[in-house]
mmCIF file of C-alpha atoms and ligand atoms in Angstrom:
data_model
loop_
_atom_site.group_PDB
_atom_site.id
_atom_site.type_symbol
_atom_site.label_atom_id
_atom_site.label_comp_id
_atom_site.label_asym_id
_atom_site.label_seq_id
_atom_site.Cartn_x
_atom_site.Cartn_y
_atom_site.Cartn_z
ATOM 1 C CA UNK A 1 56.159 48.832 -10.454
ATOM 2 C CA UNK A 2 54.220 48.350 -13.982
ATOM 3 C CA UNK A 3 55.961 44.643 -14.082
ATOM 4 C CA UNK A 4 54.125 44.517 -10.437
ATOM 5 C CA UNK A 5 50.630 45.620 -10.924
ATOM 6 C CA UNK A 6 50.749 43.482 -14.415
ATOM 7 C CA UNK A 7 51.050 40.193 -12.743
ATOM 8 C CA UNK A 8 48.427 41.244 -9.810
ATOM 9 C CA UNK A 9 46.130 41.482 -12.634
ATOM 10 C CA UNK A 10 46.829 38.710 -14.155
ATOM 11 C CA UNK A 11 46.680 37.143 -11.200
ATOM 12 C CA UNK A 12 43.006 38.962 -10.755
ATOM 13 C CA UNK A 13 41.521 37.561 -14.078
ATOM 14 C CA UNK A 14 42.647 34.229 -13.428
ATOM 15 C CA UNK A 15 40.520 33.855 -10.319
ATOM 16 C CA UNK A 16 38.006 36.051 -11.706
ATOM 17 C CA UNK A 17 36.262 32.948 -14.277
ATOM 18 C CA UNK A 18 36.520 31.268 -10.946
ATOM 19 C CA UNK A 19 34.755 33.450 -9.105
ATOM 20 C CA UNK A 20 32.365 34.489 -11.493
ATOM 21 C CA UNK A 21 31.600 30.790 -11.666
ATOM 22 C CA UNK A 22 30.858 30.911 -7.691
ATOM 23 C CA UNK A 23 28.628 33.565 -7.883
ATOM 24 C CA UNK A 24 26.476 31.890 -10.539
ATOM 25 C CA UNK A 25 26.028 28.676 -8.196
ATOM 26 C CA UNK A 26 24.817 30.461 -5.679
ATOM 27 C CA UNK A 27 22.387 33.455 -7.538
ATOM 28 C CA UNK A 28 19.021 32.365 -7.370
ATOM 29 C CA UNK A 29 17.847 31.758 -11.027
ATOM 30 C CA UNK A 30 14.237 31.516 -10.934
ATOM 31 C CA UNK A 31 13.923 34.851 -12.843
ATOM 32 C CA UNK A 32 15.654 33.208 -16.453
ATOM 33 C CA UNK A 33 13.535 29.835 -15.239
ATOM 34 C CA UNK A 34 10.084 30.690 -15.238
ATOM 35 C CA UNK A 35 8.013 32.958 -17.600
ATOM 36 C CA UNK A 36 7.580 36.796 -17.003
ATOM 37 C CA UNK A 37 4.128 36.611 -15.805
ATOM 38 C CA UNK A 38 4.909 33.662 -12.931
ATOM 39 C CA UNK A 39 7.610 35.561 -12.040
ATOM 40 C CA UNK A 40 5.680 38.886 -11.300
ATOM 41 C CA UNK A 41 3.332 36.904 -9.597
ATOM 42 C CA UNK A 42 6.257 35.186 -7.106
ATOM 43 C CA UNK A 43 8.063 38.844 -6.431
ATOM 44 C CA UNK A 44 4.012 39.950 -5.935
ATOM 45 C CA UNK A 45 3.671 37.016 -3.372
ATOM 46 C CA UNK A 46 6.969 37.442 -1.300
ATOM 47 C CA UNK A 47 7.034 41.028 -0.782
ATOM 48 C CA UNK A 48 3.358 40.668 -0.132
ATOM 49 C CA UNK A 49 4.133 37.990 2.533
ATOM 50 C CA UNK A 50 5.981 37.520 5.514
ATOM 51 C CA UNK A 51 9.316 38.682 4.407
ATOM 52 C CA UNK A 52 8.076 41.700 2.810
ATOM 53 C CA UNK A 53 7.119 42.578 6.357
ATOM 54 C CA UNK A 54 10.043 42.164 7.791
ATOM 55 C CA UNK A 55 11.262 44.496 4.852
ATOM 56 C CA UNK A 56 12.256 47.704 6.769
ATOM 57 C CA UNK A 57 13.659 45.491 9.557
ATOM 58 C CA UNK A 58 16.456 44.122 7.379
ATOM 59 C CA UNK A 59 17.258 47.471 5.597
ATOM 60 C CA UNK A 60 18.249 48.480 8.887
ATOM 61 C CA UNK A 61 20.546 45.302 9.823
ATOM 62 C CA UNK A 62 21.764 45.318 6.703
ATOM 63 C CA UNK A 63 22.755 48.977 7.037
ATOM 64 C CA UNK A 64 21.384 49.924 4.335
ATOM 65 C CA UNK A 65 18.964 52.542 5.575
ATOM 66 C CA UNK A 66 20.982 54.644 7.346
ATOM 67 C CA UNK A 67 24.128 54.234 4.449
ATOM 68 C CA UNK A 68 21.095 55.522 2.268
ATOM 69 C CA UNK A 69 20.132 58.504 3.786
ATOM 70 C CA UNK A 70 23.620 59.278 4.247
ATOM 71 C CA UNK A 71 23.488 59.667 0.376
ATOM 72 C CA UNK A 72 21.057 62.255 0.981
ATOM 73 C CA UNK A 73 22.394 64.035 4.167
ATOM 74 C CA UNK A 74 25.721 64.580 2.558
ATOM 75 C CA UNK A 75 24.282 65.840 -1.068
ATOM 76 C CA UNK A 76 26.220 63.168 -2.604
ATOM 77 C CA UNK A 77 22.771 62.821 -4.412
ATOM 78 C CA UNK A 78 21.727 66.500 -3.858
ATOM 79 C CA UNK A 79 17.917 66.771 -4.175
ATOM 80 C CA UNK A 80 17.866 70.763 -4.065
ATOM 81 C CA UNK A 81 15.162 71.879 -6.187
ATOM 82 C CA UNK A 82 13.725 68.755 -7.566
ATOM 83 C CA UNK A 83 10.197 69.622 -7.667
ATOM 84 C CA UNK A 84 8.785 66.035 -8.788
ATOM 85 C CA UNK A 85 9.967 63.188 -7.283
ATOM 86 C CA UNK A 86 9.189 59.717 -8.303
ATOM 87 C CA UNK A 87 9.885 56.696 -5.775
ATOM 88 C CA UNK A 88 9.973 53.629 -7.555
ATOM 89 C CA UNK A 89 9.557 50.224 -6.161
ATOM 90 C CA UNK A 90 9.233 52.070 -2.765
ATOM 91 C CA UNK A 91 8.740 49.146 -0.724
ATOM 92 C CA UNK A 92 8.235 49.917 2.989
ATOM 93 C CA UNK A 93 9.196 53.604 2.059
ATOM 94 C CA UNK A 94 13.065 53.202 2.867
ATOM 95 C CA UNK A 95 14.218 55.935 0.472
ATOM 96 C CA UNK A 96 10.762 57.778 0.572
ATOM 97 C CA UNK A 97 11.789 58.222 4.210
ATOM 98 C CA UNK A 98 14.619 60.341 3.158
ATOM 99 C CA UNK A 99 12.820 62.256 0.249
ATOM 100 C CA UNK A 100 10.269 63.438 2.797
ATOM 101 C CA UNK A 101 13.290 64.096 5.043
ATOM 102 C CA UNK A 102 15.759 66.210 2.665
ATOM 103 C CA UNK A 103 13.921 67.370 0.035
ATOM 104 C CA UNK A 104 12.818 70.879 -0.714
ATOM 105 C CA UNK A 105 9.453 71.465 1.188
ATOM 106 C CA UNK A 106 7.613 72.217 -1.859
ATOM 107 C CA UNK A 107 8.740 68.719 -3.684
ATOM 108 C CA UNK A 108 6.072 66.683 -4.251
ATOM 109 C CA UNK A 109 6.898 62.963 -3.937
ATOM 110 C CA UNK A 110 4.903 59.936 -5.300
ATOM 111 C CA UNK A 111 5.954 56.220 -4.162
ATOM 112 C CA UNK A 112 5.340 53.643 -7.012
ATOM 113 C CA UNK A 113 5.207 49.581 -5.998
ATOM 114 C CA UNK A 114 3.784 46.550 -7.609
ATOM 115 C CA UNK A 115 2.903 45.174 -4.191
ATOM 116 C CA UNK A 116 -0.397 46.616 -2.538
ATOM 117 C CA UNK A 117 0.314 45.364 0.996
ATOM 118 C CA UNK A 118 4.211 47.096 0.471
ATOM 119 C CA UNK A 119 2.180 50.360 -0.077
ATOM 120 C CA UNK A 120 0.198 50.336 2.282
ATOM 121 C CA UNK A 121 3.446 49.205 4.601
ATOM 122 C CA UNK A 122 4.902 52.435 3.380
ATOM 123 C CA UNK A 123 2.125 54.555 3.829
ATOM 124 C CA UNK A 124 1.604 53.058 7.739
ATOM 125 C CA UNK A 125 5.841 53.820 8.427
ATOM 126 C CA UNK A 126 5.848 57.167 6.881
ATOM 127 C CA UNK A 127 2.967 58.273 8.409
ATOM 128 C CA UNK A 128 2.605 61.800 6.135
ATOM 129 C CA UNK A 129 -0.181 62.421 4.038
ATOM 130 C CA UNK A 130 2.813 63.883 1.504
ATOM 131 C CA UNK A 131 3.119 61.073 -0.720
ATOM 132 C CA UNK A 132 0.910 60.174 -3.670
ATOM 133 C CA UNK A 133 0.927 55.953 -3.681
ATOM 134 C CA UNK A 134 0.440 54.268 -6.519
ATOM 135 C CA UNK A 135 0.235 50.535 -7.407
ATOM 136 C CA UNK A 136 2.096 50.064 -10.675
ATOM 137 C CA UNK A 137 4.542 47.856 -12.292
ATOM 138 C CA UNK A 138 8.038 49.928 -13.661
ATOM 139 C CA UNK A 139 7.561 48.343 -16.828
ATOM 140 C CA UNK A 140 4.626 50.200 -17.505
ATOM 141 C CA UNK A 141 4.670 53.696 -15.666
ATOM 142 C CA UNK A 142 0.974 55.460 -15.288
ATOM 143 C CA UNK A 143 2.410 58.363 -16.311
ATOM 144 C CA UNK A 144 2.827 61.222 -18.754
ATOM 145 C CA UNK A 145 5.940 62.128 -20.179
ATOM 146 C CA UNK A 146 8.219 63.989 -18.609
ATOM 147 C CA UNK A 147 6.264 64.230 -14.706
ATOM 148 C CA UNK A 148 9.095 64.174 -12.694
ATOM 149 C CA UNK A 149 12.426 65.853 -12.573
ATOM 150 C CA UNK A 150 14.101 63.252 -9.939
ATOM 151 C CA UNK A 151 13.378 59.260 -9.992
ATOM 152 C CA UNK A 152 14.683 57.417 -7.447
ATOM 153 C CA UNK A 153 14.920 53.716 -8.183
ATOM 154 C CA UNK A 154 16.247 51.340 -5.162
ATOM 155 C CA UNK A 155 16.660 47.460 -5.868
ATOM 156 C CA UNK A 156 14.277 47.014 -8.042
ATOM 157 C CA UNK A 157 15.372 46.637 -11.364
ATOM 158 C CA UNK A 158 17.106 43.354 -10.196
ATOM 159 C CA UNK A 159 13.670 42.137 -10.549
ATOM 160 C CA UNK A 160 12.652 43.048 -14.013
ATOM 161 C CA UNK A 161 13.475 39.940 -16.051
ATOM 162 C CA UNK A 162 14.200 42.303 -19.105
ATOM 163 C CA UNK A 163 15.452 45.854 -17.616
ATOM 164 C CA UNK A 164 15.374 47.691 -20.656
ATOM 165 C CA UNK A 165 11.374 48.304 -20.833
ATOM 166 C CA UNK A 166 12.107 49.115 -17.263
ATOM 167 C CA UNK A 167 14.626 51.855 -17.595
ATOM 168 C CA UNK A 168 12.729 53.249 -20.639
ATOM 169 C CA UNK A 169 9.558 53.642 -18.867
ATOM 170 C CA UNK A 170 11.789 55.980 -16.620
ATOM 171 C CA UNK A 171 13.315 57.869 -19.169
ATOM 172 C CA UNK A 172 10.400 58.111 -20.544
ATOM 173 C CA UNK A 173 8.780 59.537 -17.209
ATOM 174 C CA UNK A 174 11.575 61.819 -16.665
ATOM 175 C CA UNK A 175 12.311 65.362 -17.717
ATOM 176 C CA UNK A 176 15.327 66.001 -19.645
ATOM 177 C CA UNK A 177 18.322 66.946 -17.371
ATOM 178 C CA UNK A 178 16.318 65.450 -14.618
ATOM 179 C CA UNK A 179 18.321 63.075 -12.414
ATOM 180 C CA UNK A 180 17.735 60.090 -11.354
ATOM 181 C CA UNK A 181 19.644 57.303 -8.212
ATOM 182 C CA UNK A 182 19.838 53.934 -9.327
ATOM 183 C CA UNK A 183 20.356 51.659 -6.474
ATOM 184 C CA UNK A 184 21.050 47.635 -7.651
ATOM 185 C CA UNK A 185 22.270 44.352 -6.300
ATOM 186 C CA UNK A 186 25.610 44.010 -7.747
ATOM 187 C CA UNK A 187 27.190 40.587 -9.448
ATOM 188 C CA UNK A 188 29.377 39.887 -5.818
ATOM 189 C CA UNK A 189 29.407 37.233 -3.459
ATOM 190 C CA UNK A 190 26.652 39.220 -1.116
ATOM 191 C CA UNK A 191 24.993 40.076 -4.154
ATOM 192 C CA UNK A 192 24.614 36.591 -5.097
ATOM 193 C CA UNK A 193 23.249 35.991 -1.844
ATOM 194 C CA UNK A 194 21.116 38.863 -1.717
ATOM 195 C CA UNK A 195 19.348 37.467 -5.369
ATOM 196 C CA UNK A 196 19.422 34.060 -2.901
ATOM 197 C CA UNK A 197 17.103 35.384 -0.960
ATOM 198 C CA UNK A 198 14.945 38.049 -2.625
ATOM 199 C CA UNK A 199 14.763 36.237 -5.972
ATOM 200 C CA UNK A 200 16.416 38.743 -7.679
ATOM 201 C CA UNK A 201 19.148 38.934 -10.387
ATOM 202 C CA UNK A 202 22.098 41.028 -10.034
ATOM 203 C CA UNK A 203 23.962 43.177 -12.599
ATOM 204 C CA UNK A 204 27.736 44.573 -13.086
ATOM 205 C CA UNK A 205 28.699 48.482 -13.370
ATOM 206 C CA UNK A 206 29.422 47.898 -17.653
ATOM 207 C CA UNK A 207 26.282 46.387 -18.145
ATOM 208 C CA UNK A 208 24.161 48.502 -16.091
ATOM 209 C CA UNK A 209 25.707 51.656 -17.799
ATOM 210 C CA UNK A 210 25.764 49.965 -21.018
ATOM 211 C CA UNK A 211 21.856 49.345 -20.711
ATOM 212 C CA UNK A 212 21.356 53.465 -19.421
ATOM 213 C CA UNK A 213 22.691 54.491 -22.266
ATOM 214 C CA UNK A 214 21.017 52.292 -24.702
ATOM 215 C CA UNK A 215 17.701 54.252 -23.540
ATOM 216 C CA UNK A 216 18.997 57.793 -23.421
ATOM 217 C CA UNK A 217 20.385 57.391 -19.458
ATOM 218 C CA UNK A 218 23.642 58.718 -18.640
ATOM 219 C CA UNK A 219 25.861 57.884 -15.681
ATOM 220 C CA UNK A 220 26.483 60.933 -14.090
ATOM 221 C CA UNK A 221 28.437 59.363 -11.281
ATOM 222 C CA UNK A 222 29.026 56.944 -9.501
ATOM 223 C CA UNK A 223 28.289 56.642 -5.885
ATOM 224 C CA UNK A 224 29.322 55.058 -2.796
ATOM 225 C CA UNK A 225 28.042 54.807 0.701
ATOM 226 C CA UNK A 226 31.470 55.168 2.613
ATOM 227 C CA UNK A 227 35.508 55.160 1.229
ATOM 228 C CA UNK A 228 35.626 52.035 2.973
ATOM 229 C CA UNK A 229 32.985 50.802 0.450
ATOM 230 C CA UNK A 230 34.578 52.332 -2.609
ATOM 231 C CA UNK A 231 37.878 50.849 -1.606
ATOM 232 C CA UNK A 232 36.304 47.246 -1.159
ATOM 233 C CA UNK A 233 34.030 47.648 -3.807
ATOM 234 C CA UNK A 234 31.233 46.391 -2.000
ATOM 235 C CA UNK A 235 27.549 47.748 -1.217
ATOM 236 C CA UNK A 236 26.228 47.243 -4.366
ATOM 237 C CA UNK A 237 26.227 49.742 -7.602
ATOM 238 C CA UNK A 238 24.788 53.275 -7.145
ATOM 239 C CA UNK A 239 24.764 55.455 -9.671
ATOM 240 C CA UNK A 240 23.569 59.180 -10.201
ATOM 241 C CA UNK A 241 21.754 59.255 -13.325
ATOM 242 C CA UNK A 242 21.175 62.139 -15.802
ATOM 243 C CA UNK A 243 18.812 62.186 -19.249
ATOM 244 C CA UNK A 244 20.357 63.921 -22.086
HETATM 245 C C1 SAM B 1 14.094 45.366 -2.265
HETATM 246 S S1 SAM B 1 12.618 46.286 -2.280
HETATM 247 C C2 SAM B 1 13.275 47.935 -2.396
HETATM 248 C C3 SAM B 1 12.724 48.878 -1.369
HETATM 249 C C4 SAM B 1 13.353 50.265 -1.383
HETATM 250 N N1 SAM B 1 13.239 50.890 -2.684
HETATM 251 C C5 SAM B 1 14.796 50.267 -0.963
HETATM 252 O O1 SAM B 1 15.618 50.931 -1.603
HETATM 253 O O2 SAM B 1 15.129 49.636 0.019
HETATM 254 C C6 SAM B 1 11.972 46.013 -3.889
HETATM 255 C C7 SAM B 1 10.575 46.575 -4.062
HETATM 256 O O3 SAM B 1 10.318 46.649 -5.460
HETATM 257 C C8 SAM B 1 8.998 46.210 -5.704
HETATM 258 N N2 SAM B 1 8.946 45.727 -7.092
HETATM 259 C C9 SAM B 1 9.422 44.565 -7.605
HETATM 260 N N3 SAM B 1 9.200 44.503 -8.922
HETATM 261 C C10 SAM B 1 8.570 45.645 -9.262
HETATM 262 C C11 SAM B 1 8.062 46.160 -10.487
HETATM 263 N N4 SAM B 1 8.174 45.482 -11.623
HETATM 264 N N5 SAM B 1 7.452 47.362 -10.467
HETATM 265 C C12 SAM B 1 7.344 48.070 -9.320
HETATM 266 N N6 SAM B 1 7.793 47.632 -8.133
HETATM 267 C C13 SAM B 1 8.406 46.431 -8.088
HETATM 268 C C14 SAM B 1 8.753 45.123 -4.673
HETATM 269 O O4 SAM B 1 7.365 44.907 -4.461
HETATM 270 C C15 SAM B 1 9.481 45.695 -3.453
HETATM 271 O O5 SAM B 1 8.629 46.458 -2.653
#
């Protein structure tokens, strides 16, 4: 049995160089191309545009909606008694949705985006006067210390072209033992395509927890949308954050 599972992996790393190789042909690499400014402007300018409108539209066909609030539905990421909840990078107010949805009543949620016309997408979906919306970049939250005791942060760090300030800025803005979901487009063939079209980067689970904990984050968890998704290892990395 040992002798069996030793020569699958073997077999495994071999083709993994290869694929790994794959995955870098197709990722889109504008992010490590151009300088940090150009960049911001670019993700500004598509989610601002035509694709950002059709935004919501392919959270749904890509399943991605509903396999989120299913997150939510089934307390995998339980939001009883959060009392401040930061949405960041809330785009047309997928996961706000949710919050407004499964929260505690008394939760107050605020929805954070660098795109104006994505905010104002949210605000026009969600139609609730709950939300606070604010235009700001993740790299430099408008916030105090400590505001909120539950981030959550849904593809967006993929577009940070150094996370770290990123997931400071978050600890930072968090309480400690507050909790945080950290949604990202994961170093796989879809996720290579998903960076293809969105512009985006894409990270693996080590690195990602690696970079947590370098800034006082610590995977809780890890999550996934469905067995059948933990079994294939695909949907992309979600994991339930704590601060110590
Ligand atoms: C793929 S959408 C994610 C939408 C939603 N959170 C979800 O889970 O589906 C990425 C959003 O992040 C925003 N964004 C990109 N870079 C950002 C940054 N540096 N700061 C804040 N928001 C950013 C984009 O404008 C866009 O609305």
């Amino acid at each position: 049995m040992h002798k069996m599972l030793d020569v699958t992996e073997q077999r495994q790393r071999k083709r993994r160089p290869r694929r790994e190789a794959l995955h870098r042909l197709i990722e889109n690499d504008l992010i490590r191309r151009v300088s940090d400014d150009e960049y911001r402007r670019k993700v500004k300018r598509v989610y601002g545009g035509p694709k950002g409108a059709m935004l919501a539209a392919c959270s749904m066909v890509s399943l991605h909606m509903p396999l989120g609030e299913r997150l939510f539905r089934t307390r995998k990421f339980d939001l009883t008694g959060a009392r401040s909840i930061l949405d960041v990078g809330s785009g047309a107010g997928q996961i706000a949705r949710h919050l407004l949805k499964y929260a505690d009543q008394d939760a107050k949620v605020t929805c954070i985006d660098l795109s104006h016309q994505m905010l104002r997408r949210a605000r026009n979906r969600l139609k609730s006067t709950g939300p606070d919306f604010v235009a700001a970049d993740l790299a430099c939250l408008p916030f105090a210390d400590e505001s909120f005791d539950c981030i959550t942060c849904g593809y967006v760090l993929e577009h940070l072209p150094d996370p770290k300030p990123g997931l400071a800025e978050m600890a930072r803005v968090l309480t400690k033992g507050g909790r945080m979901l950290l949604l990202t487009t994961e170093d796989s063939f879809s996720g290579a395509w998903t960076s293809r079209l969105w512009y985006c980067r894409t990270y693996n689970r080590k690195e990602l927890m690696r970079l947590c904990e370098s800034v006082g984050l610590r995977c809780k968890q890890e999550l996934w949308f469905t067995k059948m998704h933990k079994a294939m290892r695909a949907g992309g990395i979600c994991f339930e954050i704590e601060k110590t």
